[in-house]
mmCIF file of C-alpha atoms in Angstrom:
data_model
loop_
_atom_site.group_PDB
_atom_site.id
_atom_site.type_symbol
_atom_site.label_atom_id
_atom_site.label_comp_id
_atom_site.label_asym_id
_atom_site.label_seq_id
_atom_site.Cartn_x
_atom_site.Cartn_y
_atom_site.Cartn_z
ATOM 1 C CA UNK A 784 0.000 0.000 0.000
ATOM 2 C CA UNK A 785 1.002 3.582 -0.648
ATOM 3 C CA UNK A 786 1.856 5.148 2.704
ATOM 4 C CA UNK A 787 1.212 8.657 1.353
ATOM 5 C CA UNK A 788 -2.279 7.719 0.170
ATOM 6 C CA UNK A 789 -3.030 6.045 3.511
ATOM 7 C CA UNK A 790 -1.828 9.135 5.381
ATOM 8 C CA UNK A 791 -4.025 11.416 3.306
ATOM 9 C CA UNK A 792 -7.081 9.184 3.668
ATOM 10 C CA UNK A 793 -6.619 8.680 7.423
ATOM 11 C CA UNK A 794 -5.508 12.275 8.077
ATOM 12 C CA UNK A 795 -2.508 10.951 10.011
ATOM 13 C CA UNK A 796 1.061 12.133 9.455
ATOM 14 C CA UNK A 797 2.878 9.706 7.125
ATOM 15 C CA UNK A 798 5.663 9.199 9.691
ATOM 16 C CA UNK A 799 3.061 7.748 12.095
ATOM 17 C CA UNK A 800 1.990 5.023 9.643
ATOM 18 C CA UNK A 801 3.830 1.720 9.466
ATOM 19 C CA UNK A 802 3.276 -0.425 6.380
ATOM 20 C CA UNK A 803 5.180 -3.698 6.688
ATOM 21 C CA UNK A 804 5.032 -7.150 5.128
ATOM 22 C CA UNK A 805 5.164 -10.266 7.288
ATOM 23 C CA UNK A 806 3.301 -12.294 9.863
ATOM 24 C CA UNK A 807 1.048 -10.004 11.873
ATOM 25 C CA UNK A 808 2.298 -11.055 15.311
ATOM 26 C CA UNK A 809 5.954 -10.630 14.330
ATOM 27 C CA UNK A 810 5.439 -7.302 12.544
ATOM 28 C CA UNK A 811 3.386 -5.819 15.387
ATOM 29 C CA UNK A 812 6.010 -6.906 17.934
ATOM 30 C CA UNK A 813 8.818 -5.392 15.847
ATOM 31 C CA UNK A 814 7.019 -2.056 15.394
ATOM 32 C CA UNK A 815 6.024 -1.915 19.074
ATOM 33 C CA UNK A 816 9.704 -2.297 19.967
ATOM 34 C CA UNK A 817 10.841 0.259 17.368
ATOM 35 C CA UNK A 818 8.443 2.958 18.611
ATOM 36 C CA UNK A 819 8.847 2.048 22.314
ATOM 37 C CA UNK A 820 5.101 1.403 22.625
ATOM 38 C CA UNK A 821 3.515 1.168 26.060
ATOM 39 C CA UNK A 822 0.351 -0.429 24.696
ATOM 40 C CA UNK A 823 -0.718 -2.242 21.523
ATOM 41 C CA UNK A 824 -4.402 -2.050 20.564
ATOM 42 C CA UNK A 825 -5.758 -4.497 17.997
ATOM 43 C CA UNK A 826 -9.179 -5.475 16.700
ATOM 44 C CA UNK A 827 -10.552 -8.982 16.355
ATOM 45 C CA UNK A 828 -12.764 -10.484 13.666
ATOM 46 C CA UNK A 829 -14.331 -13.194 15.875
ATOM 47 C CA UNK A 830 -14.157 -15.762 13.096
ATOM 48 C CA UNK A 831 -15.839 -19.067 13.726
ATOM 49 C CA UNK A 832 -15.631 -22.537 12.278
ATOM 50 C CA UNK A 833 -13.342 -23.620 9.473
ATOM 51 C CA UNK A 834 -11.923 -20.144 8.736
ATOM 52 C CA UNK A 835 -10.867 -19.679 12.362
ATOM 53 C CA UNK A 836 -9.184 -23.070 12.667
ATOM 54 C CA UNK A 837 -7.444 -22.741 9.304
ATOM 55 C CA UNK A 838 -5.945 -19.297 9.888
ATOM 56 C CA UNK A 839 -5.561 -19.429 13.653
ATOM 57 C CA UNK A 840 -6.316 -16.634 16.054
ATOM 58 C CA UNK A 841 -4.238 -13.598 15.078
ATOM 59 C CA UNK A 842 -5.126 -11.725 18.272
ATOM 60 C CA UNK A 843 -3.874 -14.625 20.413
ATOM 61 C CA UNK A 844 -0.611 -14.782 18.445
ATOM 62 C CA UNK A 845 -0.115 -11.011 18.785
ATOM 63 C CA UNK A 846 -0.710 -11.186 22.547
ATOM 64 C CA UNK A 847 1.724 -14.084 22.893
ATOM 65 C CA UNK A 848 4.447 -12.259 20.968
ATOM 66 C CA UNK A 849 4.393 -8.936 22.855
ATOM 67 C CA UNK A 850 6.538 -7.601 25.655
ATOM 68 C CA UNK A 851 4.015 -4.773 26.242
ATOM 69 C CA UNK A 852 0.355 -4.751 27.228
ATOM 70 C CA UNK A 853 -2.171 -5.569 24.507
ATOM 71 C CA UNK A 854 -5.801 -4.412 24.377
ATOM 72 C CA UNK A 855 -8.082 -6.381 22.060
ATOM 73 C CA UNK A 856 -11.285 -4.674 20.922
ATOM 74 C CA UNK A 857 -14.219 -6.281 19.204
#
């Protein structure tokens, strides 16, 4: 994704946006460390059934891979 376009659309400064490629839990942990985050806030999709078991629970992996507090919102 184009970070400039995301910044314009979200009205956030481009330097506050982090666009990375990789596994969500690893990328979030790396960025949290880079920016010295005190808290990570993530959303959850509450997937059920086959989709949930096939992809796993991203929120659980993010929580397990953090050295800071994590807030999960639904």
